[in-house]
Structures are given as C-alpha cells and as structure tokens.
Amino acid sequence: MTVKFVERVAQFGPEKGVIGIVAEPAETTSDEKLGVVILNTGTIHRVGHHRMYVSMSRKLARAGRTVLRFDFSGLGDSSPHSSARPLLQSNLEDIEAAIDWLQTTRGISQVVLVGLCSGADHAILYGFSDARIVGLVLIDPYVPPTARYFLDYLSRRLRDVKSWRNFRLHRSKLLRRLLEHLSQALHKEGGPGHLVYQGLDVRASLEKAYEVTTQVGVKLLVICTGRHHAPRQTYREQFTSAFSRVSFEASLHLEFFKDTDHTFSSVESRNELDELVRFWCETTKFDRSPFQLSNRSDIAALWTA
Amino acid sequence: MLCSSWGREYSNAHRSIRALSKRLCAIGLDTLRFDYYGAGDSGGETVDAQLDGWRADISTALSELKDMSGRPRIAVVGMRLGATLVAQSAQQLSIKADNIILWDPILCGSDYVDSLLDRQNRHDEKSSDPAVSGSSAVAADSELGGLLVSSSFVDGLSSIDLCSRRVMLPSRVLTIFTDGPHRDCEIGSLSKDSSEVATLKAPSPWKDSAEQEEGLPVEVIDRILKWLK
C-alpha cells in the first residue's frame, strides 16, 4: 500500500515550545490508530544523521502511518526546558507530551517509539511507563560487553596488521578499547554516546527496564550494528547474552546489521533499516497489557543524560 | 536571512545557526532560516537537489522574508556552501541584499569534493573489518558525505571557484574565516573599500562534534552582529 502523505509542523509541550514534524497520510484511509514517534540521537536534531529520519518517516507515512519526529527541549528548534528538573526527566516528559499531542490531535492511541543510541536509551526508559506505548524500535541501544564480545574483539584486532603496527608505536586502539572497557567495568559507567549511568549497576538497571517492558507486553525490535573500527557489538546474540536474565520470549525481534556502521552512513543500509521497521510495524501484533508494573521514575532516577 | 550549509555540515551547525538567528532577533532583526529543496525538513529527496535549484531557493526565501517582514533592507548570511551559493548568485537575487556576510565560504569546489571523498574513504577504511568480511566500501559514485546525490550535483560542487572574477559581489560584504589557513585568494569582485575580511579564532560548528567541542562560535556571532549594527 502506498498513499500520498503530507508533512506539517507540530508544536506541543509547555508553551508549545517543543517542535516537530508530523508526516501522515493525506487522507485518513482506515481507523488505524498506530503512530510512530522518532527520538533524537545525541544532539543531532530531528532530521537525523544523513537525513535518516526524514526518509524513514516519509516511507512509513506512505505506508499509512502517522509519524512524529521532534526535538527534545533544548535541541534543534525546540525551546530550552524551563524547569529545574534533570535533563533526562525533561526528555521523558517531552516524549509524553508528544504522545499526548498525537492522541489529542490525531486520535492515536497506540505508539511505537524509535530511537538510535541515546534515543534507544530514552525509549527503553520510557516505554514501560506509558500504556500507549506498544512497541519499541531500539537501534544500537546500550549493550554491555560480554565475554564473547571481548574475545571477538581481541581476535579481530590481533588479525589486523595495522593494530600491531599501532601497538608497537604505543597507539594501539585495541589497548585503549580494552582499558576503556576495564575502566567502565570498574567505575560502572555507561557506553560512549549513550546516556551516562550514575551509580549502582548499569546491567542490572537495564535488565529491570527490559524485564518490566516485556512483562507489560511491549514488543521490541532491537537492531544492532557491527561495522565499526571499535564496534560495541560483535555478534547477533550479544544483546540477549548481555541481558540473559530477561525473559524476552516472543516479545523480541533481534536483527544484527553486521556490515552497517553506527549512524547508517550508507544509503543501502538506511533503506534496509526503513524496510525492516515498516515491515515490523505492519506485521507485529501489538497487544500490550494495561497492567502497570513499575513507575518510570524508579528506573529513570538512576540515570542522568 | 540565513543560508546554511548542507549534509553533515548542516546538521552539525544547526545549533549555531539557530543561536545566530536568536541573537539577531534579540537586536530587533526579523530573521528567516530555511532548508533547501531535498535537504533538512524541506520536501524532495537529496538525489533530486541541484545547486541551481538551491540558488533559486535563496531568491524565493528572500522574497518571502521581504513579504513577511516588510523591511526595506535585507542582509544575507551564508555559511560554508550557503555562503558560496549566496556569493555566486548575489547579482541574480530576487531582492537586492544590502549586506552580505560569507562565513567560511567554500572557495574551491574540487578541493571540497575531494575532502568529502577522502573523508568517506577514510571512514570506510576505518569501519571495515578485514577479519570479518573483507567487504569493500558500500558507497557508489553518487554517494557523497553519506547522501545520495546526482552526478550533476557533484559536478556543480566541483566547478565552484569563488576566486573567479566572474563572481560579482555587491559593495558591502563581510567575509569571515575561522577554519585555519585558507587558500589565499580574493573572492570575485570584492570591493576593498566597503568590504572586510576577518580571520577569527573561533570554533567551526559544521565540523563533526568529535572534532569541535569548543561550544558555540560566539566570536563569529558577535562579529556578525557588530557588522550589521
């Protein structure tokens, strides 16, 4: 199904200071009430790296979805958040305001959140707490390193002639990466580019978020990339191994883009991603339980942005 | 009116361009910033974009700003490719610009395209893992800076030569360079009497965030405001 779509400016939140673009079918063709909300990656505004969120939202809109991509307060064209609340809390409130806007103005009652890197971190920290969230597309979420990750990484670097040359010159990225992981393990910090963890155990905290998310019936599409000089993931099952205590069962659809880099810098990889997200939204049976298990602030309070 | 760069430079500099527009508004100037066709939030795909079209977009935006603001005088600020497009089309704009500010314009298109290709190749080389697949760069000829562009767009970029005498500029132009040493040339027919070239020690906001963590280019923004006052 390909339908004509339109794009409009969306303004919502306190004093309508949060700015986004909604792409939607030009005419309402069915009583479809599933919308998609795309979150910022780091400090890049709603257009995304290589304009990836513009093309993704247009393709989804052509497939009949209503898609909102917006800037968190203080990013892109949105006004700075005015409260004294922590940045993460403000961002989670912006997500809530975005969904309120979709519900009020478009009658959308079920939403899939899409996020890459820090966007994925926001999505997993928010999803379980709002009964309107039925699915999460988490692209390169924070995945703690596993024993096999270290072995894979070490093995790759040892086979790379250049890294030996660098090692000899005391410029080894391998050494730096291993020290970085060791430092993270010792200091319990989050990964680069992701939200920064400020205490306790990052793996346990995320396990709790994933556990409650799956328990309330939110469906997960997790996409990890593996093509980077210092990849965060080296194999498809790293995600499930890292969160082995979580019973994902049928909630999880896991994909590994082995030859894709973190920001999907090739057109081909972005097309593949767009098609996967469209197909997953099209074919997944979303049936979230209305039962609430946990309060958002229980988990969000452990993080800072 | 503010004319941005494109691609990664556009994304990276979005915050600085917005900061500049807010500062201009704060001193009472109506300000318009926009995305070219096939860029940012604007309609169209990048592969359909043409530099001629983007120069026409600048004229359209100028007319829009004039209509909306009703102001008798207009200043145009261009950053990187935006500056180059403004300089190239200064004499053909729908509305005469009283003031032009060129912020680190791209002077030589072929050097610029080479730098994008070089960056792309380095990225592909860094990203590829010889032990995994031995896969070659995914980028095709028409992929530039991670975006699919037409060959005529690349040709248009490559043919940029802002030092050419054919580039006709109005009398009052401020040119700002921040990006280290630049090719020593005079831009087109720049008048030495009423124009100025400033070299400022300031961050280059279009660079990747990993390369520029100095914050907003306050020195450049202050210089632009001073010039316009």
XYZ file of C-alpha atoms in Angstrom:
534
model
C 0.000 0.000 0.000
C 1.398 3.414 -0.973
C -0.557 6.511 -0.038
C 0.019 10.205 -0.529
C 1.317 11.899 2.579
C 1.655 15.394 3.941
C 4.072 16.925 6.421
C 3.128 19.583 8.937
C 4.821 21.378 11.809
C 3.844 20.115 15.267
C 4.140 22.304 18.368
C 3.393 20.987 21.818
C 4.628 20.825 25.394
C 4.950 23.765 27.783
C 4.159 26.982 25.878
C 4.231 24.885 22.696
C 7.992 25.115 22.765
C 8.645 21.571 21.553
C 8.905 21.462 17.768
C 8.446 18.511 15.467
C 7.331 17.465 12.011
C 4.431 15.083 11.578
C 4.216 13.039 8.380
C 0.835 11.436 7.783
C -1.395 10.114 5.027
C -3.055 12.960 3.114
C -6.410 11.308 3.703
C -7.412 9.054 6.565
C -7.985 5.750 4.842
C -8.763 3.492 7.790
C -9.269 3.542 11.509
C -5.586 2.695 12.016
C -4.537 4.126 15.373
C -0.890 3.096 15.478
C 1.520 6.030 15.347
C 5.303 6.221 15.349
C 7.444 8.696 17.306
C 11.122 9.111 16.386
C 13.508 10.398 19.066
C 16.724 12.455 18.739
C 20.085 10.760 18.500
C 22.501 12.599 20.770
C 22.471 16.294 19.932
C 21.608 15.885 16.239
C 18.230 17.478 15.528
C 15.120 15.693 14.315
C 16.390 15.290 10.742
C 18.886 12.685 11.966
C 22.256 11.601 10.629
C 22.289 11.641 6.842
C 18.640 12.786 6.948
C 17.734 9.259 8.005
C 14.631 10.175 9.999
C 13.184 12.262 7.176
C 13.268 9.329 4.775
C 12.146 6.846 7.435
C 9.134 8.953 8.429
C 8.147 9.554 4.795
C 8.314 5.862 3.952
C 6.219 4.972 6.996
C 3.718 7.721 6.119
C 3.475 6.340 2.563
C 2.625 3.017 4.205
C -0.248 4.689 6.043
C 1.371 5.517 9.390
C 1.326 8.820 11.234
C 4.900 9.627 12.215
C 6.164 12.374 14.503
C 9.835 13.276 14.720
C 10.606 16.056 17.155
C 13.394 17.781 19.061
C 13.755 17.358 22.795
C 13.641 20.637 24.711
C 16.922 22.441 24.182
C 17.761 20.571 20.969
C 17.157 21.572 17.348
C 14.344 24.094 17.115
C 12.738 23.368 20.480
C 12.917 25.860 23.335
C 15.164 25.040 26.266
C 13.394 23.250 29.070
C 12.474 25.752 31.684
C 12.157 23.583 34.753
C 14.901 22.716 37.180
C 14.308 19.033 36.580
C 17.190 16.849 35.356
C 17.622 16.667 31.582
C 16.538 13.031 31.340
C 13.340 13.760 33.254
C 12.634 16.688 30.921
C 13.211 14.495 27.853
C 10.891 11.783 29.148
C 8.241 14.456 29.740
C 8.714 15.634 26.152
C 8.046 12.086 24.922
C 4.861 12.043 26.972
C 3.858 15.435 25.534
C 4.496 14.161 22.001
C 2.233 11.176 22.560
C -0.415 13.393 24.193
C -0.298 15.588 21.068
C -0.720 12.601 18.748
C -3.617 11.336 20.830
C -5.355 14.694 21.099
C -4.908 15.898 17.541
C -4.804 12.628 15.604
C -6.670 10.143 17.791
C -3.587 7.917 18.010
C -3.919 5.510 20.922
C -1.026 3.143 20.233
C 2.538 4.302 19.646
C 5.845 2.751 18.594
C 8.933 4.658 19.762
C 12.002 4.619 17.509
C 15.448 5.608 18.812
C 19.095 5.194 17.860
C 21.832 5.143 20.529
C 20.757 7.658 23.225
C 17.336 7.703 21.516
C 17.074 3.963 22.164
C 18.131 4.529 25.772
C 15.327 7.074 26.195
C 12.845 4.708 24.578
C 13.589 1.761 26.876
C 13.493 4.010 29.958
C 10.127 5.464 28.939
C 8.236 2.656 27.205
C 7.030 0.574 30.147
C 5.553 3.560 31.988
C 3.039 4.702 29.364
C 0.198 2.355 28.462
C 0.011 3.876 24.978
C 3.470 2.536 24.060
C 3.016 -0.831 22.372
C 6.349 -1.233 20.627
C 9.959 -0.043 20.736
C 12.438 0.041 17.877
C 15.818 0.174 19.613
C 18.701 0.795 17.223
C 22.093 0.262 18.831
C 20.822 0.505 22.407
C 23.435 0.251 25.135
C 24.527 -3.381 25.258
C 27.007 -4.309 27.981
C 30.066 -6.177 26.715
C 30.097 -9.940 27.190
C 32.971 -12.407 27.421
C 32.467 -13.409 23.780
C 32.483 -9.738 22.771
C 35.940 -9.312 24.288
C 37.177 -12.485 22.610
C 35.751 -11.459 19.228
C 37.167 -8.005 19.523
C 40.562 -9.218 20.619
C 40.636 -11.802 17.863
C 39.775 -9.241 15.177
C 42.336 -6.769 16.342
C 45.058 -9.398 16.591
C 44.391 -10.325 12.964
C 44.588 -6.703 11.898
C 48.148 -5.940 10.837
C 47.633 -2.226 11.337
C 46.759 -2.639 15.002
C 50.080 -4.441 15.559
C 51.903 -1.569 13.959
C 49.998 0.870 16.175
C 50.650 -1.299 19.205
C 54.348 -1.106 18.522
C 54.003 2.639 18.280
C 52.056 2.749 21.536
C 48.976 3.948 19.655
C 47.012 0.740 19.901
C 43.267 1.233 19.708
C 42.914 -2.316 20.940
C 44.743 -1.483 24.123
C 42.773 1.718 24.533
C 39.472 -0.068 23.952
C 40.273 -2.806 26.425
C 41.379 -0.258 29.010
C 38.202 1.684 28.338
C 36.061 -1.389 28.991
C 38.073 -2.225 32.061
C 37.614 1.315 33.315
C 33.884 1.118 32.658
C 33.628 -2.155 34.480
C 35.481 -0.714 37.431
C 33.674 2.584 37.512
C 30.252 1.280 36.446
C 29.817 3.853 33.690
C 27.720 3.717 30.549
C 28.983 3.427 26.976
C 30.192 6.332 24.872
C 27.400 8.228 23.165
C 24.744 6.770 25.395
C 23.137 8.193 28.489
C 25.592 8.308 31.358
C 24.944 5.967 34.197
C 25.384 7.446 37.615
C 25.527 4.695 40.151
C 24.799 1.108 41.009
C 24.866 -1.469 38.240
C 24.125 -0.487 34.641
C 23.366 -4.030 33.532
C 21.002 -4.656 36.445
C 19.228 -1.362 35.868
C 18.690 -2.046 32.192
C 17.654 -5.612 32.930
C 14.947 -4.211 35.149
C 13.774 -1.866 32.390
C 13.701 -4.660 29.799
C 12.014 -7.034 32.231
C 9.118 -4.715 33.040
C 8.838 -3.673 29.395
C 8.366 -7.245 28.220
C 6.121 -8.101 31.164
C 3.607 -5.437 30.177
C 3.615 -6.819 26.631
C 5.567 -4.133 24.755
C 7.061 -5.593 21.568
C 10.759 -4.959 20.871
C 12.586 -4.654 17.588
C 16.271 -4.449 18.518
C 18.746 -3.673 15.761
C 22.466 -3.719 16.443
C 25.230 -2.711 14.059
C 28.643 -4.330 13.836
C 30.677 -2.401 11.289
C 32.898 -0.044 13.150
C 36.560 0.079 13.926
C 35.694 -0.391 17.581
C 32.233 -1.995 17.484
C 30.009 -2.087 20.532
C 28.516 -5.345 19.348
C 30.407 -8.105 17.605
C 27.707 -10.758 17.237
C 23.970 -11.032 16.899
C 23.223 -12.692 20.246
C 25.265 -10.241 22.323
C 22.067 -8.419 23.248
C 20.331 -11.488 24.672
C 23.545 -12.737 26.305
C 24.108 -9.387 27.992
C 20.567 -9.428 29.375
C 20.345 -13.170 29.927
C 18.114 -12.837 32.983
C 15.332 -11.194 30.959
C 12.632 -13.483 29.571
C 12.150 -11.833 26.205
C 10.415 -14.859 24.645
C 8.175 -13.751 21.754
C 8.437 -10.050 22.607
C 11.797 -9.658 20.925
C 12.720 -9.447 17.251
C 16.509 -9.138 17.087
C 18.444 -8.081 13.997
C 22.182 -7.651 13.554
C 23.402 -5.414 10.717
C 26.899 -6.833 10.604
C 28.185 -4.563 7.835
C 26.490 -1.357 8.931
C 28.065 1.448 10.930
C 26.518 3.181 13.926
C 24.970 6.120 12.021
C 23.879 4.115 8.960
C 26.047 6.227 6.711
C 25.342 4.234 3.557
C 22.122 4.715 1.624
C 21.739 0.967 1.226
C 21.815 0.336 4.976
C 19.253 3.076 5.615
C 16.923 1.613 3.001
C 17.279 -1.791 4.646
C 16.548 -0.282 8.067
C 13.482 1.614 6.800
C 12.067 -1.513 5.189
C 12.650 -3.568 8.333
C 10.889 -1.018 10.556
C 7.983 -0.675 8.109
C 7.583 -4.457 7.836
C 7.823 -4.971 11.613
C 5.168 -2.315 12.292
C 2.991 -3.883 9.593
C 3.228 -7.493 10.748
C 3.588 -7.316 14.526
C 0.537 -7.979 16.655
C 0.650 -5.277 19.305
C -1.245 -6.321 22.415
C 0.103 -4.503 25.427
C -1.379 -5.334 28.790
C -2.983 -2.351 30.535
C -1.453 -3.595 33.803
C 1.297 -1.284 35.100
C 4.206 -2.880 36.869
C 6.558 -0.093 37.701
C 6.850 3.618 37.918
C 9.027 5.360 35.331
C 10.898 7.362 37.927
C 12.064 4.193 39.716
C 14.374 3.437 36.816
C 14.850 6.858 35.261
C 16.103 8.239 38.565
C 19.173 6.057 38.234
C 20.275 7.766 35.052
C 21.451 11.152 34.005
C 21.783 12.496 30.474
C 18.301 35.728 6.071
C 20.453 32.777 6.985
C 21.623 30.256 4.385
C 23.021 27.045 5.850
C 25.464 24.531 4.502
C 24.329 21.016 3.597
C 24.833 17.366 4.628
C 26.809 16.736 7.791
C 27.863 20.370 7.976
C 24.198 21.402 8.033
C 23.354 19.005 10.866
C 26.423 19.856 12.892
C 25.917 23.612 12.563
C 22.148 23.636 13.132
C 22.535 24.725 16.754
C 24.900 27.571 15.873
C 22.674 28.833 13.063
C 19.739 28.829 15.450
C 21.798 30.647 18.080
C 22.731 33.278 15.490
C 19.095 33.749 14.499
C 18.090 34.208 18.128
C 20.817 36.802 18.685
C 19.715 38.663 15.545
C 16.092 38.600 16.711
C 17.179 39.892 20.083
C 18.547 43.069 18.482
C 15.318 43.560 16.567
C 16.053 41.933 13.228
C 13.432 39.663 11.657
C 15.293 36.529 10.694
C 14.467 33.686 8.334
C 16.341 30.410 8.098
C 15.208 27.647 5.781
C 16.173 24.284 4.306
C 16.970 23.908 0.618
C 14.879 21.563 -1.515
C 15.882 17.983 -0.741
C 17.639 18.996 2.487
C 16.599 19.076 6.148
C 12.853 19.184 6.635
C 12.110 20.520 3.156
C 10.351 18.482 0.524
C 12.155 16.358 -2.032
C 14.985 13.877 -1.897
C 18.654 14.800 -1.819
C 19.229 12.985 -5.097
C 16.857 15.445 -6.799
C 18.675 18.511 -5.470
C 20.619 20.795 -7.828
C 22.782 23.792 -6.953
C 20.864 25.947 -9.468
C 17.710 24.975 -7.603
C 19.268 25.901 -4.273
C 20.295 29.304 -5.633
C 16.683 29.751 -6.728
C 15.571 28.688 -3.215
C 17.633 31.545 -1.791
C 15.809 34.006 -4.040
C 12.435 32.529 -3.082
C 13.283 32.744 0.607
C 14.423 36.359 0.191
C 11.098 37.292 -1.402
C 9.284 35.505 1.407
C 11.285 37.347 4.050
C 10.655 40.678 2.363
C 6.913 39.953 2.190
C 6.686 38.737 5.765
C 8.805 41.387 7.419
C 8.106 44.388 5.215
C 11.622 45.570 5.979
C 13.269 47.884 3.435
C 16.762 46.473 3.887
C 17.877 42.867 3.837
C 21.114 41.219 4.963
C 22.059 37.707 3.904
C 24.356 35.470 5.955
C 25.659 32.301 4.347
C 27.666 29.555 5.988
C 30.024 27.263 4.015
C 28.126 26.098 0.916
C 25.378 28.555 1.799
C 27.940 31.382 1.680
C 29.230 30.167 -1.656
C 25.751 29.990 -3.174
C 24.966 33.494 -1.887
C 28.202 34.856 -3.374
C 27.587 33.160 -6.711
C 24.036 34.414 -7.023
C 24.407 37.833 -5.408
C 23.684 39.674 -8.638
C 20.726 37.499 -9.600
C 18.834 37.500 -6.301
C 15.150 38.404 -6.460
C 15.708 41.084 -3.830
C 18.861 43.141 -3.628
C 20.809 42.341 -0.484
C 22.202 45.424 1.225
C 24.644 43.421 3.261
C 26.238 40.059 2.627
C 28.155 38.004 5.153
C 30.120 34.993 3.978
C 31.016 32.656 6.839
C 33.827 30.335 5.806
C 32.668 30.055 2.201
C 33.811 27.090 0.132
C 36.299 28.672 -2.233
C 37.365 25.740 -4.369
C 34.731 23.112 -5.152
C 37.095 20.422 -6.348
C 39.081 20.627 -3.095
C 35.830 20.434 -1.166
C 34.575 17.369 -3.041
C 37.977 15.743 -2.611
C 37.799 16.348 1.142
C 34.353 14.736 1.282
C 35.515 11.740 -0.740
C 38.675 11.457 1.307
C 36.654 11.505 4.489
C 34.286 8.891 3.062
C 37.174 6.641 2.095
C 38.829 7.020 5.480
C 35.543 6.223 7.189
C 35.024 3.137 5.050
C 38.559 2.038 5.728
C 38.174 2.579 9.469
C 34.774 0.899 9.579
C 35.680 -2.168 7.604
C 36.922 -5.120 9.490
C 39.244 -7.142 7.300
C 38.843 -10.147 9.524
C 35.073 -10.155 9.191
C 34.207 -9.895 5.572
C 36.802 -8.086 3.575
C 33.852 -6.089 2.299
C 34.620 -3.068 0.214
C 33.168 0.400 0.610
C 29.439 0.428 0.054
C 29.462 3.913 -1.349
C 28.729 4.236 -5.022
C 29.873 7.128 -7.199
C 26.745 9.090 -6.449
C 27.055 8.784 -2.666
C 28.711 11.825 -1.174
C 29.001 12.518 2.532
C 26.556 9.678 3.252
C 23.886 11.140 0.978
C 22.717 10.020 -2.428
C 23.308 12.902 -4.835
C 23.102 13.267 -8.598
C 26.217 13.446 -10.723
C 25.185 16.927 -11.835
C 25.101 17.992 -8.181
C 28.645 16.712 -7.716
C 29.679 18.448 -10.941
C 28.125 21.652 -9.623
C 30.097 21.381 -6.393
C 33.315 20.573 -8.226
C 33.006 23.577 -10.504
C 32.856 26.081 -7.639
C 35.587 28.691 -7.954
C 34.799 31.646 -5.763
C 38.036 33.370 -6.670
C 36.916 33.686 -10.245
C 36.437 37.232 -11.484
C 33.040 36.151 -12.777
C 31.734 36.131 -9.188
C 30.171 39.569 -8.881
C 29.551 40.765 -5.336
C 27.727 43.840 -4.087
C 29.682 46.590 -2.419
C 29.250 45.680 1.229
C 30.492 42.193 2.110
C 31.921 40.798 5.330
C 33.877 37.583 4.840
C 34.771 35.588 7.940
C 37.300 32.786 8.023
C 37.642 30.587 11.083
C 38.787 27.298 9.679
C 42.523 27.780 9.932
C 44.621 28.807 6.952
C 42.651 29.158 3.750
C 43.676 29.420 0.165
C 44.999 32.874 -0.396
C 42.661 34.443 -2.889
C 40.315 37.335 -3.240
C 36.714 36.415 -3.639
C 35.421 37.523 -7.033
C 34.989 41.243 -7.442
C 35.101 42.038 -3.737
C 35.269 45.799 -3.191
C 38.155 46.659 -0.928
C 36.663 49.980 0.125
C 33.464 48.932 1.850
C 34.082 45.227 2.390
C 36.044 43.452 5.046
C 37.738 40.113 5.520
C 38.059 38.905 9.124
C 40.003 35.921 10.351
C 38.717 34.859 13.751
C 39.911 32.301 16.224
C 36.612 30.525 16.793
C 35.080 27.053 16.669
C 33.954 25.668 13.316
C 30.453 24.455 14.141
C 29.948 22.465 10.945
C 32.689 20.029 11.867
C 31.763 16.722 13.448
C 31.064 17.063 17.144
C 34.006 14.833 17.955
C 36.266 17.397 16.326
C 34.740 20.513 17.819
C 33.880 20.610 21.457
C 34.574 24.276 21.984
C 30.897 25.250 22.038
C 29.167 27.974 20.084
C 31.189 30.276 17.803
C 30.436 33.321 19.947
C 33.237 35.368 18.358
C 31.718 34.937 14.890
C 28.202 35.719 16.062
C 29.435 38.856 17.845
C 31.344 39.933 14.737
C 28.267 39.485 12.536
C 26.119 41.495 14.935
C 28.713 44.258 15.104
C 28.877 44.433 11.294
C 25.116 44.598 10.944
C 24.776 47.276 13.609
